Coordinates of C-alpha atoms and ligand atoms in Angstrom, one line a residue:
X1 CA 6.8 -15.1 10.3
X2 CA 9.0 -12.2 12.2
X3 CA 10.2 -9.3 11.2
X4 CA 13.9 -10.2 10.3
X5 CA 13.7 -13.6 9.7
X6 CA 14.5 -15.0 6.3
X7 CA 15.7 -13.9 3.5
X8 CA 15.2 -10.0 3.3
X9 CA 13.2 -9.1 0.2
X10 CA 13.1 -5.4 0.4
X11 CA 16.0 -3.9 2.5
X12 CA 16.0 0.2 3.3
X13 CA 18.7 1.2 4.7
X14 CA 19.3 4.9 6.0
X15 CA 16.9 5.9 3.6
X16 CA 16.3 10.1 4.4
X17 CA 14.3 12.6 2.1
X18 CA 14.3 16.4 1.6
X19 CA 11.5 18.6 -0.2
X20 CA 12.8 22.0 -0.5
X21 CA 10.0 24.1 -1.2
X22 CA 9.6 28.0 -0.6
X23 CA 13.1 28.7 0.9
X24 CA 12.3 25.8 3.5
X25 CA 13.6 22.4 4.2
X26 CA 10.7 19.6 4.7
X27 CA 12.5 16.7 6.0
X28 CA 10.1 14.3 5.1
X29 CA 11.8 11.3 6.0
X30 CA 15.2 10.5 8.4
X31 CA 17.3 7.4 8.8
X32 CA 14.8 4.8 8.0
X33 CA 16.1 1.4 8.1
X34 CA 13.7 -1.6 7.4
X35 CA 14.2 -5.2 6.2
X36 CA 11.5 -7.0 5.0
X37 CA 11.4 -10.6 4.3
X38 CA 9.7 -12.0 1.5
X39 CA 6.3 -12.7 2.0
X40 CA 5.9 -10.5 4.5
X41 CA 2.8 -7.9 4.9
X42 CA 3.8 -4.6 6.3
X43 CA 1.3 -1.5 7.1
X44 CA 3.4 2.0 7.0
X45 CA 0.8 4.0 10.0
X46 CA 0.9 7.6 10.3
X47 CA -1.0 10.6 10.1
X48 CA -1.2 12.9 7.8
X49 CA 2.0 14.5 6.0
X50 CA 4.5 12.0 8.1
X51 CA 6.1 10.5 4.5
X52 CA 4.2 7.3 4.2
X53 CA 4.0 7.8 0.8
X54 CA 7.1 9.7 0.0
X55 CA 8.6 6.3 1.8
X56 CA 6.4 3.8 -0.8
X57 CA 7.3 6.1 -3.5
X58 CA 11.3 5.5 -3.2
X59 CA 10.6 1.8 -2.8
X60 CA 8.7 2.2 -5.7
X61 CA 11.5 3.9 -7.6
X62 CA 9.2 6.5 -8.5
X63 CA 10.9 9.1 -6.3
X64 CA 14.7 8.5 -5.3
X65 CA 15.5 9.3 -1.6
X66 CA 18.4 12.1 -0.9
X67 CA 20.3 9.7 1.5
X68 CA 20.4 6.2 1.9
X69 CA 20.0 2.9 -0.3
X70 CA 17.0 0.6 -1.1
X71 CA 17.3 -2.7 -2.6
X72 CA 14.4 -4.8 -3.8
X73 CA 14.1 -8.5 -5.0
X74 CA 18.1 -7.9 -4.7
X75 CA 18.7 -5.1 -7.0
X76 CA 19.2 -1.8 -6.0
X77 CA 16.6 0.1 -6.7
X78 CA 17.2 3.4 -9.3
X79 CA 13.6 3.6 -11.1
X80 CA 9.9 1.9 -11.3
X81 CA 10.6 -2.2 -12.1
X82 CA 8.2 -5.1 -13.0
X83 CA 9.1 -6.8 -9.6
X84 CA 7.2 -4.0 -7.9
X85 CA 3.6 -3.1 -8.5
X86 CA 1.9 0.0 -7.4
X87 CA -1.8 0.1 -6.7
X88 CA -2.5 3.7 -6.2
X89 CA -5.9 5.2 -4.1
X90 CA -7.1 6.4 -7.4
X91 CA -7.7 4.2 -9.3
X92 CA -5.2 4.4 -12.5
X93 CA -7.2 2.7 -14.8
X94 CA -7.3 4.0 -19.0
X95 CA -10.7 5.2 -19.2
X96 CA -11.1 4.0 -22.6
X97 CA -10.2 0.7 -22.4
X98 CA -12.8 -2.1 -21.1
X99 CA -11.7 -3.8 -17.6
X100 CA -10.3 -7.0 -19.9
X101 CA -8.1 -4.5 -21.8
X102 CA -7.3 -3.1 -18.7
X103 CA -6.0 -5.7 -17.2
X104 CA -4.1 -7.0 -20.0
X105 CA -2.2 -3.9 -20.9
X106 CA 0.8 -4.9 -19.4
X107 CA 0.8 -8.0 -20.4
X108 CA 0.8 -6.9 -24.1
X109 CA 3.3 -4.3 -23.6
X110 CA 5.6 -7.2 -22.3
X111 CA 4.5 -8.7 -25.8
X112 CA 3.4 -12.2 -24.3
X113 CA 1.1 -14.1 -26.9
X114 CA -2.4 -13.6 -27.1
X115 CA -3.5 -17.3 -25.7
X116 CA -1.6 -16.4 -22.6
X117 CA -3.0 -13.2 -21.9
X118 CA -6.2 -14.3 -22.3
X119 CA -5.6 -17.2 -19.8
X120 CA -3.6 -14.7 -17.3
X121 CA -7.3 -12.5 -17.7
X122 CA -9.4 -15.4 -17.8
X123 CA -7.7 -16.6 -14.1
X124 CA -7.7 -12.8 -12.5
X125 CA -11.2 -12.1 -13.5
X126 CA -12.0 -15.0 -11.9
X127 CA -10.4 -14.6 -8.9
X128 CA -11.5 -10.6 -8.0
X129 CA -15.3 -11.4 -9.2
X130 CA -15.2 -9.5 -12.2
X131 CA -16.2 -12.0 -14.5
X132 CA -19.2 -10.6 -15.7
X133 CA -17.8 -6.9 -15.4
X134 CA -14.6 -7.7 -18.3
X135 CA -16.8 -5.5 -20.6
X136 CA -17.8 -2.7 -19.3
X137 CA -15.8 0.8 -18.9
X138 CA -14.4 2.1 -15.7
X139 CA -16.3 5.1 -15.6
X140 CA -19.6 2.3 -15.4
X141 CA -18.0 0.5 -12.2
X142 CA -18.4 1.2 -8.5
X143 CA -15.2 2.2 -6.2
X144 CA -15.0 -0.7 -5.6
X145 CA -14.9 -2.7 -8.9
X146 CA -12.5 -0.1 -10.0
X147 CA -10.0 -1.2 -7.7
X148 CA -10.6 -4.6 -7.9
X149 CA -9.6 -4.0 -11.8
X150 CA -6.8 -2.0 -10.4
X151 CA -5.4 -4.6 -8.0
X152 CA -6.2 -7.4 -11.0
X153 CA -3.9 -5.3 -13.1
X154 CA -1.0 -5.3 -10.9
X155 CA -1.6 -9.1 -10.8
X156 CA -1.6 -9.2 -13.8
X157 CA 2.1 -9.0 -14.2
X158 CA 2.8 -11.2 -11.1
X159 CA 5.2 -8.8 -9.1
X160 CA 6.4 -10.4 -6.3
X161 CA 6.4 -7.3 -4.9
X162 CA 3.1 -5.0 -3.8
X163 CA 3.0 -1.8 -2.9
X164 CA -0.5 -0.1 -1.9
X165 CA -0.8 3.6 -1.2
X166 CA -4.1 3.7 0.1
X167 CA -6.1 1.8 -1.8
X168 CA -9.4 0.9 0.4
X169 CA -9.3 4.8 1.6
X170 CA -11.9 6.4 -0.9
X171 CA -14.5 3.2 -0.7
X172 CA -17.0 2.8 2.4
X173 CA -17.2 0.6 5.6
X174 CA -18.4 -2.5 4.0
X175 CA -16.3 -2.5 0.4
X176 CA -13.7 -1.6 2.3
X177 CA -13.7 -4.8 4.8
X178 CA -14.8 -6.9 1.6
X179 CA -11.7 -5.8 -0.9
X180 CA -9.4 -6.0 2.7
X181 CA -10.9 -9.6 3.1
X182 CA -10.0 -10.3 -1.3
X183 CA -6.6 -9.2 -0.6
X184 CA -5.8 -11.6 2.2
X185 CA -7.3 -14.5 0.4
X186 CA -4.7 -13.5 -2.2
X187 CA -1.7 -12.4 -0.4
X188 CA -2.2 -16.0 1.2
X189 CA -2.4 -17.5 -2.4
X190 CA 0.2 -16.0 -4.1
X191 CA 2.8 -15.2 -1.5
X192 CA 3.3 -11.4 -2.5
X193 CA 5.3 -9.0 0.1
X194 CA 3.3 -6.3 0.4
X195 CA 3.9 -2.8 1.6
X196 CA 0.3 -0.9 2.2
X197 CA 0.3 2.6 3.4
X198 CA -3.1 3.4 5.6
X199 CA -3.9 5.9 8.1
X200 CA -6.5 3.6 9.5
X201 CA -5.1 1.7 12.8
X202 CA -8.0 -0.4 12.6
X203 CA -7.0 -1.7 8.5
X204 CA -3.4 -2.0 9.7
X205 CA -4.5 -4.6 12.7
X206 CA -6.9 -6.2 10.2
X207 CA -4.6 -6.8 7.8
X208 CA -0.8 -6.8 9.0
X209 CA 1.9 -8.9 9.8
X210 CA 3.8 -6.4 10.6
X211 CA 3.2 -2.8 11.6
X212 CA 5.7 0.2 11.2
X213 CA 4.0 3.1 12.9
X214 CA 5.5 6.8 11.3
X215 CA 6.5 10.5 13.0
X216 CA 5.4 13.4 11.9
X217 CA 8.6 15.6 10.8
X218 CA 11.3 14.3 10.6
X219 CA 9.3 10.9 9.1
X220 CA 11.1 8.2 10.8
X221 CA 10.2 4.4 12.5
X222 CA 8.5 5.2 15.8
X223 CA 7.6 1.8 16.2
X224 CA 7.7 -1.3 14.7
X225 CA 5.1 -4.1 15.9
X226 CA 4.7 -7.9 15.0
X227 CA 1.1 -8.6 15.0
X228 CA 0.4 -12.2 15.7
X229 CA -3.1 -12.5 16.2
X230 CA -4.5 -15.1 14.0
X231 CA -6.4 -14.2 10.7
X232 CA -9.0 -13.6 9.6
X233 CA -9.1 -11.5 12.4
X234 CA -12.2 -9.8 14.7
X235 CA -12.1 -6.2 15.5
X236 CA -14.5 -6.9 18.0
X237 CA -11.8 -9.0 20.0
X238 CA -10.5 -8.0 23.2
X239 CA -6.7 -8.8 21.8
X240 CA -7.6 -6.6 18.7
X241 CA -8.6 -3.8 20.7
X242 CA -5.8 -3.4 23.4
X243 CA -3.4 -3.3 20.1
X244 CA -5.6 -0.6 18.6
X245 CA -5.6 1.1 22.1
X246 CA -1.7 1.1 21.9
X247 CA -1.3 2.1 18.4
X248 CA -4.2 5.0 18.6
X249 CA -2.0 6.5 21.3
X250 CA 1.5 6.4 19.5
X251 CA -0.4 8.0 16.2
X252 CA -2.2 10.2 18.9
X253 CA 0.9 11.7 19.7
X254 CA 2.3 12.3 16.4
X255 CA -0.8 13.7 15.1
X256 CA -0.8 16.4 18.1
X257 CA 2.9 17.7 16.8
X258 CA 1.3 17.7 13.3
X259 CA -1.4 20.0 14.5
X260 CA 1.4 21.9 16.5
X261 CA 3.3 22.7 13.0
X262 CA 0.5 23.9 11.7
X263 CA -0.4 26.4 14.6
X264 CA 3.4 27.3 14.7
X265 CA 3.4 27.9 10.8
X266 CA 0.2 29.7 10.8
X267 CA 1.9 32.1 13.8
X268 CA 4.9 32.7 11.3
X269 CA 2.5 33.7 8.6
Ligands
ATP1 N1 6.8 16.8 -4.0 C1 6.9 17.4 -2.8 N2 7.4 18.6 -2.6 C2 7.4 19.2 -1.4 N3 7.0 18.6 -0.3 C3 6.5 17.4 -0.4 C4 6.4 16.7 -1.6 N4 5.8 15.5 -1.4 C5 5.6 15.4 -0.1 N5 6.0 16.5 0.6 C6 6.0 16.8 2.0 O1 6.6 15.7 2.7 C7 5.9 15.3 3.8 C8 5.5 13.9 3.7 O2 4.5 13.8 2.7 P1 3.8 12.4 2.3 O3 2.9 12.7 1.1 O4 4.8 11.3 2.1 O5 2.9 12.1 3.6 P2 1.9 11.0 3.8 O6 2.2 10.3 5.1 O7 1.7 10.1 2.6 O8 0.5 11.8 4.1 P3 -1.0 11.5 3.6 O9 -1.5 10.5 4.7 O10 -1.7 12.8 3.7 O11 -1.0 10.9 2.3 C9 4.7 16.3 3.9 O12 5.1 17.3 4.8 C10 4.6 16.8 2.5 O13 4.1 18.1 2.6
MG2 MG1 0.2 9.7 1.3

């Protein structure tokens, strides 16, 4: 699939945010335009402080932008909506409820039966190997469980719609490439679009069809790259590494004015 072809499922349109904060203007993002069609998996790329997730958040409805329009599985969005499920870097689980409970918590909110619940658990469980974990309390799982149970939870209520603000960024090398490896297996399954904010070049290859690559200050689309290498894919690949080669110089260059702000703001001081 290519960027623009089918029938958009998330559509920003001159989508611009401002933080005033101390008598000062941040213009954290500026004329973004994206169109994503359904099914699609986009990595936002950027360093540090260039709006990746002040972009996610207004897709998530969590944070409005100041200019512009987003509309997602074709309503315009104004607030947070089942059709769009955040997974978080920490992982938002209730500390007091077991990972079943956890994972079910939506579903009973929605006030679907028991019988189904327990199917909709049963099934998730199952698929994020946590079958013999649906006891236990978050505070007794690894990183890595936890966000299993968090990424089961947004499943949970079958969003066609995923949005993942770091979510592999606290967990090492290994659980990271494992989790990355579970989420393709089920993006492939269920056929979510999926928006996934990293700072990692090498994630975004692993992982994308699609990568929009951030500026610092004003945030807006530097580049946008198709990556058609097929999955699962090898870092270790000569086609894998020109791409990261490419994209560690475009996020090279907006890191450098990033460091440059800070000098200049440190000078003014
Ligand atoms: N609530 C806020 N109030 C004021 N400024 C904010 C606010 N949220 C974000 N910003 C500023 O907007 C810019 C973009 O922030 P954002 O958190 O979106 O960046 P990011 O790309 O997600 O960075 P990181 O990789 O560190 O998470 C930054 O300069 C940040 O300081
Ligand atoms: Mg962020």
């Amino acid at each position: 699939m290519s960027a623009g072809m089918g029938d958009p499922h998330i559509v920003v349109s001159g989508v611009g945010k401002v933080f005033a904060t101390g008598g000062r203007d941040v213009v954290a993002l500026q004329d973004i335009d994206l169109a994503i069609p359904r099914g699609q998996f986009v990595c936002l790329l950027g360093p540090s402080g260039c709006g990746k997730s002040t972009l996610l958040n207004a897709v998530a409805g969590f944070a409005l932008p100041s200019t512009g329009t987003i509309v997602a599985d074709g309503q315009p969005v104004a607030a947070p909506g089942p059709e769009r499920g955040m997974v978080f870097q920490e992982y938002a689980l209730f500390p007091w409820m077991t990972v079943e409970d956890n994972i079910a918590f939506g579903l009973q909110i929605k006030g679907q039966p028991k019988g189904q619940i327990r199917a909709t658990v049963d099934k998730l469980l199952a698929m994020l190997s946590l079958a013999d974990f649906r006891q236990r309390y978050p505070k007794d799982l690894s990183g890595g469980m936890r966000q299993r149970v968090a990424i089961a939870r947004v499943l949970a209520l079958d969003s066609p719609i995923m949005l993942m603000d770091e979510p592999f960024g606290a967990l090492d090398a290994l659980t990271r490439r494992n989790l990355q490896d579970e989420l393709l297996r089920i993006w492939s399954e269920l056929r979510k679009t999926i928006i996934f904010v990293t700072h990692s070049i090498e994630e975004a290859i692993y992982l994308a069809d699609r990568i929009v690559v951030m500026t610092y200050r004003p945030g807006t689309i530097k580049r946008d790259i198709l990556v058609d290498l097929p999955r699962l894919r090898d870092p270790a690949a000569a086609d894998f590494n020109a791409l990261k080669r490419e994209l560690g110089l475009l996020v090279m260059e907006e890191q450098q004015r990033h460091h440059h702000d800070e000098l200049r703001l440190a000078a003014v001081d």
